[in-house]
Coordinates of C-alpha atoms in Angstrom, one line a residue:
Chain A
X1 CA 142.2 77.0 80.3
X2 CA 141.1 74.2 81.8
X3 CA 137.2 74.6 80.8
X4 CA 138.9 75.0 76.9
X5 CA 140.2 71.4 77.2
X6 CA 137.0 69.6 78.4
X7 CA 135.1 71.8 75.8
X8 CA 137.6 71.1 73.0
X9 CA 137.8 67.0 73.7
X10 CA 133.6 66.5 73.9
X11 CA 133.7 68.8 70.8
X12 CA 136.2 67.8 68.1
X13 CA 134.4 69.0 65.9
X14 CA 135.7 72.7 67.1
X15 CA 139.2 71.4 66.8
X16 CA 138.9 70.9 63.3
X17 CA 137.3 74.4 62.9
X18 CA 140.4 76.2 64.4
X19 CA 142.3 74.2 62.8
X20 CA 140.9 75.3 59.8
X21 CA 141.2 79.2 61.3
X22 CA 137.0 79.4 60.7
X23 CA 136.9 79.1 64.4
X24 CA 139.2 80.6 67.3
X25 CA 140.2 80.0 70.8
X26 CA 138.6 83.2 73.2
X27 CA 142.0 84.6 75.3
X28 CA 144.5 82.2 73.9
X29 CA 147.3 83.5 72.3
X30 CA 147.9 82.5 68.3
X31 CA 150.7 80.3 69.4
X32 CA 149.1 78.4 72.3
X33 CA 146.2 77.7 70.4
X34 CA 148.5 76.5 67.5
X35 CA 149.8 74.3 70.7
X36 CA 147.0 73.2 71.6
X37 CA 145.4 72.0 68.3
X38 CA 148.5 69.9 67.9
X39 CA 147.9 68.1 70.9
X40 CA 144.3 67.1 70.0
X41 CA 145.3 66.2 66.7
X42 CA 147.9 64.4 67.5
X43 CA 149.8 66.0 65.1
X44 CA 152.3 68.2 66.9
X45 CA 155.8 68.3 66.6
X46 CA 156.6 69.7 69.4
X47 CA 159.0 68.0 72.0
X48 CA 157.6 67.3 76.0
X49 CA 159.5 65.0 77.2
X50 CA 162.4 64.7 79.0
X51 CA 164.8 61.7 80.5
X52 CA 164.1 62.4 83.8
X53 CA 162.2 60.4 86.4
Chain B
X1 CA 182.5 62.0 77.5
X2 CA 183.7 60.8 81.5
X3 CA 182.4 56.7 81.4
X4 CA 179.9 55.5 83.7
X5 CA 182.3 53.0 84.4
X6 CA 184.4 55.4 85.8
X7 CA 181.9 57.0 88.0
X8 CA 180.6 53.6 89.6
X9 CA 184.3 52.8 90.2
X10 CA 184.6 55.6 92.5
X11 CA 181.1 55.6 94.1
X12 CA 182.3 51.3 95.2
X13 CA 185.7 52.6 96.2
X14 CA 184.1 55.3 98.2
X15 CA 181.7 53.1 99.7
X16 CA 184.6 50.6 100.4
X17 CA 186.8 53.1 102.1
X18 CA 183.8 55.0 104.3
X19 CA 181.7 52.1 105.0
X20 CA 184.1 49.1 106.4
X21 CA 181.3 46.9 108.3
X22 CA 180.5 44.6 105.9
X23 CA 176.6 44.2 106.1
X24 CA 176.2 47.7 105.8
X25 CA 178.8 48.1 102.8
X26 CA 176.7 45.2 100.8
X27 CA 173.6 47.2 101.5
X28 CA 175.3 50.6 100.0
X29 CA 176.7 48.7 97.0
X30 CA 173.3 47.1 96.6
X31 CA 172.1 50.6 96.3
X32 CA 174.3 51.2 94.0
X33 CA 174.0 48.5 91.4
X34 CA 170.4 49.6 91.4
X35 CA 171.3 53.4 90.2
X36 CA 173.8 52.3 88.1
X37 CA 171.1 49.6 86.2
X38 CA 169.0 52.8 85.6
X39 CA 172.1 54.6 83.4
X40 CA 173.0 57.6 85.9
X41 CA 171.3 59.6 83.9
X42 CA 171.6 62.9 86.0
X43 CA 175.5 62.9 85.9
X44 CA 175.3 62.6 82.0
X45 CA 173.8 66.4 82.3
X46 CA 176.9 67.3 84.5
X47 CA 179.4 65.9 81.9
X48 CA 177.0 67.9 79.1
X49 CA 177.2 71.1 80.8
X50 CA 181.2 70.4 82.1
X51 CA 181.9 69.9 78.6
X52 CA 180.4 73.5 77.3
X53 CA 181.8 75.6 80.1
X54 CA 185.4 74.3 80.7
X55 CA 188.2 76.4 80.4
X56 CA 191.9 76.0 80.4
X57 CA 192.2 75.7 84.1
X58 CA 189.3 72.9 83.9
X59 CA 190.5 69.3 86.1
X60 CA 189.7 66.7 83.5
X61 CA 190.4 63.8 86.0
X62 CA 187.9 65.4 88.3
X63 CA 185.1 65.2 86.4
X64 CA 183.8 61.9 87.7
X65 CA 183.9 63.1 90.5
X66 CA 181.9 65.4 90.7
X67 CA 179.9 63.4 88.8
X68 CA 179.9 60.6 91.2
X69 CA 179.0 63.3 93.5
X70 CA 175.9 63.8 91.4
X71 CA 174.4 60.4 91.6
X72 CA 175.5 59.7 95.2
X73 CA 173.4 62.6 96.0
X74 CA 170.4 61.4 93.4
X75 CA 170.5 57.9 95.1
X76 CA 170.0 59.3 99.0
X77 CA 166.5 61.3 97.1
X78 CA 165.6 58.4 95.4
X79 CA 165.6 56.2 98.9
X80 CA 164.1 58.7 100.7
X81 CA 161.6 59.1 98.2
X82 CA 160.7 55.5 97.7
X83 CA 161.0 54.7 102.0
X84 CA 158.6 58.1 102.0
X85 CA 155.6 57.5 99.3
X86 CA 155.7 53.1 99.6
X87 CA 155.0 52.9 95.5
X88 CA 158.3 51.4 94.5
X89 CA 158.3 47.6 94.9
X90 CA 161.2 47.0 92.4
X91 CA 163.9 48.9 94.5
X92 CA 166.2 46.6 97.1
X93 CA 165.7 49.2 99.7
X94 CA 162.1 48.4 99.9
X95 CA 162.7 45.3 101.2
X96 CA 165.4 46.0 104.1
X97 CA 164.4 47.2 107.5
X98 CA 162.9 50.2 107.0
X99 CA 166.0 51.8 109.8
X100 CA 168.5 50.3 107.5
X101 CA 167.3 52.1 105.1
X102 CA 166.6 55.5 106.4
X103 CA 170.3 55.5 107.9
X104 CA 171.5 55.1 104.5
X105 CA 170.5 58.3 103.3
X106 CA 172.2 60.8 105.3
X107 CA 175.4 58.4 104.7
X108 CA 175.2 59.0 100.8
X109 CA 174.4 63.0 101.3
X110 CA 178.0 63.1 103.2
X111 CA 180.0 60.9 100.7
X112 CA 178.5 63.3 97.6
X113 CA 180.1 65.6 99.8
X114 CA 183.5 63.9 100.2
X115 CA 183.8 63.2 96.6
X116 CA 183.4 66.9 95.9
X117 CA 186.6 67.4 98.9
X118 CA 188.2 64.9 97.3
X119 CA 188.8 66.5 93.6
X120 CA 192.0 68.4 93.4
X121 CA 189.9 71.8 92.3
X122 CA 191.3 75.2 94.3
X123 CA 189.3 75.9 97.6
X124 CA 187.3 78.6 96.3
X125 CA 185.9 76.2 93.8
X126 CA 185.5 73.2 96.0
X127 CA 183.4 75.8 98.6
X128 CA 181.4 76.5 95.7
X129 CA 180.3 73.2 94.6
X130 CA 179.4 72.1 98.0
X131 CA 177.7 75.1 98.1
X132 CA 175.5 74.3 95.2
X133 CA 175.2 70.9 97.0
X134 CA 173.7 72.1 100.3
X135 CA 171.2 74.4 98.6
X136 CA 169.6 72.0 96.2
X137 CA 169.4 69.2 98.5
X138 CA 168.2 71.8 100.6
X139 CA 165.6 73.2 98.0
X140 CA 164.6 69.4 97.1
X141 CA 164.4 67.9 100.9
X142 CA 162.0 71.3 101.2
X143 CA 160.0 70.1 98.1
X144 CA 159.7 66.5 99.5
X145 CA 158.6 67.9 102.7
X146 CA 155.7 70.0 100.6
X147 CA 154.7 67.0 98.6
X148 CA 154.2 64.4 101.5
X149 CA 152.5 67.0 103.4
X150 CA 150.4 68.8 100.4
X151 CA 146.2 68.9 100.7
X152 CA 143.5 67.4 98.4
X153 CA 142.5 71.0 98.3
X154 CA 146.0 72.5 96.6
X155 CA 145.9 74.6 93.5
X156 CA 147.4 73.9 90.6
X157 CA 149.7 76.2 90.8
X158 CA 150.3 75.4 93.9
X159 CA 151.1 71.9 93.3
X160 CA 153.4 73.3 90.2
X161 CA 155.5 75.4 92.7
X162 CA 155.9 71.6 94.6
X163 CA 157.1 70.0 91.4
X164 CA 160.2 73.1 90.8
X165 CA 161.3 72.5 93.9
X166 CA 161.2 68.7 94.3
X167 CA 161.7 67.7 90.7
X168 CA 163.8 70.5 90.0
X169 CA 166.3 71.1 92.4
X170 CA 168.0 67.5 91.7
X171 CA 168.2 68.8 88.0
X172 CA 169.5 72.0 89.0
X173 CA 172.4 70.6 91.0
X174 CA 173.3 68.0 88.1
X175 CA 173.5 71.3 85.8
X176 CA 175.4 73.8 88.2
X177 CA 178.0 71.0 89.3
X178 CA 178.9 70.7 85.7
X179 CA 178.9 74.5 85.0
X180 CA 181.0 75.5 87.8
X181 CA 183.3 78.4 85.4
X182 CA 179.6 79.5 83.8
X183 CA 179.1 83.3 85.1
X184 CA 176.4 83.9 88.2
X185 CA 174.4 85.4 85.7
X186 CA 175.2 81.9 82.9
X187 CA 174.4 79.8 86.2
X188 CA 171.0 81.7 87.1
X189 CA 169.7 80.8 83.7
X190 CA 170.9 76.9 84.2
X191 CA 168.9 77.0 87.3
X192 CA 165.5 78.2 85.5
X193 CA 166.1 76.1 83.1
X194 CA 166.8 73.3 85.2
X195 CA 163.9 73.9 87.0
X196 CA 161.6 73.7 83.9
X197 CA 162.8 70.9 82.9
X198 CA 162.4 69.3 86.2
X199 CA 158.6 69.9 85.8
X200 CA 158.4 68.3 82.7
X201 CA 159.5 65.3 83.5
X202 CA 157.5 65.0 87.0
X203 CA 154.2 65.8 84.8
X204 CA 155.5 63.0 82.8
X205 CA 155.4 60.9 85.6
X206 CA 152.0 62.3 87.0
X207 CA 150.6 60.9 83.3
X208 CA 151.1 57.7 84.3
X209 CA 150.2 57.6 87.5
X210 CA 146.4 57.8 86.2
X211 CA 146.7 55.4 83.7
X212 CA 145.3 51.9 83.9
X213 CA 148.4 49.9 83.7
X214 CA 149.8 51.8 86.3
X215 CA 146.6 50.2 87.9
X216 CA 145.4 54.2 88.6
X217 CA 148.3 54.0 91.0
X218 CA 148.2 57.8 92.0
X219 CA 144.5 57.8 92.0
X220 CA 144.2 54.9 94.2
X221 CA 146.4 56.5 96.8
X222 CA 144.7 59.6 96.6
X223 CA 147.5 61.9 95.7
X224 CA 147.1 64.9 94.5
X225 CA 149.0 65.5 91.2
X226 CA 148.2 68.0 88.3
X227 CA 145.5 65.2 86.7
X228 CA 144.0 64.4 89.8
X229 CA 143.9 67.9 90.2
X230 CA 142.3 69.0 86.8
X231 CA 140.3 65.5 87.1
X232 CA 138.4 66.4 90.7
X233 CA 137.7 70.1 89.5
X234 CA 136.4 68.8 86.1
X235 CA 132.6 69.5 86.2
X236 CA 131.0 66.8 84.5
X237 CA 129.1 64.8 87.1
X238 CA 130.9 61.2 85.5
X239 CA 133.8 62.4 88.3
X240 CA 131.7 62.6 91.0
X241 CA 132.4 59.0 92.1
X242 CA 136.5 59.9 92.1
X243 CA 135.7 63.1 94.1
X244 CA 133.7 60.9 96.8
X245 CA 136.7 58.7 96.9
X246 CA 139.0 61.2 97.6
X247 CA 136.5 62.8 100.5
X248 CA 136.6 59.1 101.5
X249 CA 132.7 58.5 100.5
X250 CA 133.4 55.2 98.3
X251 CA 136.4 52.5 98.7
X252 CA 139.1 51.2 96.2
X253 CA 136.8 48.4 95.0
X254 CA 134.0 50.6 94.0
X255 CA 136.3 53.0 92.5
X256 CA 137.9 50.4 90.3
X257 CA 135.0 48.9 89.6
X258 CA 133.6 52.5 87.8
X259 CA 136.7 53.3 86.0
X260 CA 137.2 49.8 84.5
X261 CA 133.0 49.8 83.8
X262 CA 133.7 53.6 82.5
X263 CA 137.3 53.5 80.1
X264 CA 136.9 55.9 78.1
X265 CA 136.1 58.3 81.3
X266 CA 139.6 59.6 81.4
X267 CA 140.4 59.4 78.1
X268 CA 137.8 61.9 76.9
X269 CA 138.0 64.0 79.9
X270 CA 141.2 66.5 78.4
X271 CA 143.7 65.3 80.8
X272 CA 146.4 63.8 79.0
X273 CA 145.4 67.0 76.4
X274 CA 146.0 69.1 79.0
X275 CA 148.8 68.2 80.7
X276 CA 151.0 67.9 77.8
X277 CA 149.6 71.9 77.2
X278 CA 151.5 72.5 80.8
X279 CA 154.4 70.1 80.1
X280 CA 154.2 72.3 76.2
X281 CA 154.5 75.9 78.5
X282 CA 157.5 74.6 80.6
X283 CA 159.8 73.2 77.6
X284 CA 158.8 76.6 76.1
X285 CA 160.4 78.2 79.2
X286 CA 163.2 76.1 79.0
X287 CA 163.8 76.6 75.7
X288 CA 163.8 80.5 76.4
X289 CA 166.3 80.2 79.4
X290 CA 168.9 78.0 76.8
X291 CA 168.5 80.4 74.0
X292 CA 169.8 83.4 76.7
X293 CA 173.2 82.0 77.4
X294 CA 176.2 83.4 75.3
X295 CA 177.3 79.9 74.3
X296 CA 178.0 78.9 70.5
X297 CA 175.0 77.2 68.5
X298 CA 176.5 73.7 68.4
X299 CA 176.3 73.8 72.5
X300 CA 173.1 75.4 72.3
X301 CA 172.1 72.3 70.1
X302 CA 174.0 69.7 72.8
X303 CA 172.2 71.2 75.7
X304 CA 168.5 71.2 73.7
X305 CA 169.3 67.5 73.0
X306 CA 170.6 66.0 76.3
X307 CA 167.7 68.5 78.3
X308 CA 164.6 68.3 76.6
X309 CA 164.7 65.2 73.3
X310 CA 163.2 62.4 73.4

């Protein structure tokens, strides 16, 4: 996984392609690599963060 | 909602009552002003998860208590922590005799204690609560002990089975004092979620321990974290100076000197990407955990909110 998120930052190009769906993530499930995508495109709506310290 | 007024009143009485020579009372209270400046923020999950699972027998009045009981318990790990890794100049403990200090800890781990005797709850419960105590201070002292003691060469998930019990545990035992009438099998889900949520907020933490205005604080000290971690097994040879610092080949000064010549290094090298992915994986866990427990959507929805939003 962690090879995917070196590849995927020196290659944004690839983002945008799976983004698009002409492209896909090898071994990553439909709704990780919907995850994923939303983190490099800064996009997502998905909550992280908690209070605690 | 219990006030927080309420439970700093009865953490300074208790301190008052337990700790009559003066020097060492003003130290404790000192100590206290401190937590309380940071907005108890544990106990508030107590009161959350109190509020959900009372029933008719439920003690009101003791509530801020056990609350009370909650942060005394949070302040001892906080102490320890900050007397343990140095990194916190802001707290008044760090500038007391380092003895002083250390003595205080134990003291706060027996009052959380007393305040728990102290509620008018039946035995049964009061043997349970303290129960709860021992084994997540337990659990968390064990994590500590893992963390201060942990290898340059940990895995990750290694390192992620630290967090749960160091981060977690104090999450854990804010939830399960709170949901003392929840079922064992209610209370087994609050721990996992507990848990989770205790690693996302740790990998929160480990975020900006990397980051330049944290001056690369957990870089500098060499800790090992889950980005220093993905960053020294990262195989683009623009890390290799950060792996010779870490195997001691280069000093501070040089190391500075290639990050701040090289800032886009870390920014482009997938680690904030990434570790919001495993911060992404744990809230999903979380999430899963919540959505088990046989509680009505608005509580579902209060729980979410005080756990996991921003």
């Amino acid at each position: 996984m962690k090879e995917i998120f070196a590849f995927l930052v020196e290659n944004p190009e690839i983002v945008e392609l799976v983004k698009k769906g002409t492209a896909s993530l090898v071994g990553v499930s439909s709704e990780d690599a919907k995850a994923i995508i939303e983190l490099f495109t800064g996009d997502n709506n998905i909550k992280l963060y908690g209070y605690w310290k | 909602m219990v006030s927080i007024k309420a439970v700093y009143d009865y953490i300074y009485a208790c301190i008052k009552k337990n700790l009559p020579e003066p020097s060492f009372q003003q130290i404790a209270l000192q100590a206290l002003e401190f937590n309380a400046s940071e907005g108890f923020v544990f106990s508030k999950l107590t009161n959350v998860h109190y509020e959900i699972w009372k029933n008719e027998d439920a003690v009101e009045k003791d509530l801020f208590k056990l609350m009370a009981s909650v942060e005394l318990t949070i302040l001892a790990a906080d102490i320890l922590d900050d007397l343990q890794d140095k990194d916190n100049n802001t707290a008044p403990w760090m500038e007391w005799n380092y003895s002083i200090a250390l003595n205080l800890v134990p003291l706060l781990l027996n009052l959380s204690k007393i305040a728990i005797l102290d509620t008018s709850l039946p035995i049964d419960k009061k043997v349970m609560l303290v129960n709860h105590l021992l084994e997540y201070e337990i659990l968390g002292l064990r994590g500590q002990y893992l963390d201060i003691t942990k290898k340059n060469l940990l895995s990750e998930e290694e390192y992620l089975h630290i967090v749960e019990k160091k981060s977690g545990a104090l999450i854990a035992l804010a939830c399960l004092l709170g949901a003392s009438n929840a079922s064992n099998e209610e209370q087994n889900s609050i721990k996992q979620y507990a848990l989770s949520v205790g690693c996302v907020a740790q990998l929160e933490n480990d975020l900006l321990g990397i980051e330049e205005q944290q001056s690369y604080k957990d870089i500098l000290q060499r800790d090992v974290t889950l980005p220093t971690i993905y960053l020294l097994s990262h195989n683009n040879q623009a890390f290799l100076p950060l792996k010779d610092y870490y195997d001691y080949k280069i000093d501070e000064i040089t190391l500075i000197s290639y990050l701040k010549r090289n800032k886009e290094l870390l920014k482009k090298s997938g680690v904030f990407e990434y570790s919001k992915y495993i911060q992404y994986k744990y809230v999903q866990k979380a999430l899963l955990n919540i959505d088990k427990l046989p509680i009505i959507e608005e509580n579902r929805i209060k729980l979410k909110n005080s756990l996991l939003k921003r």
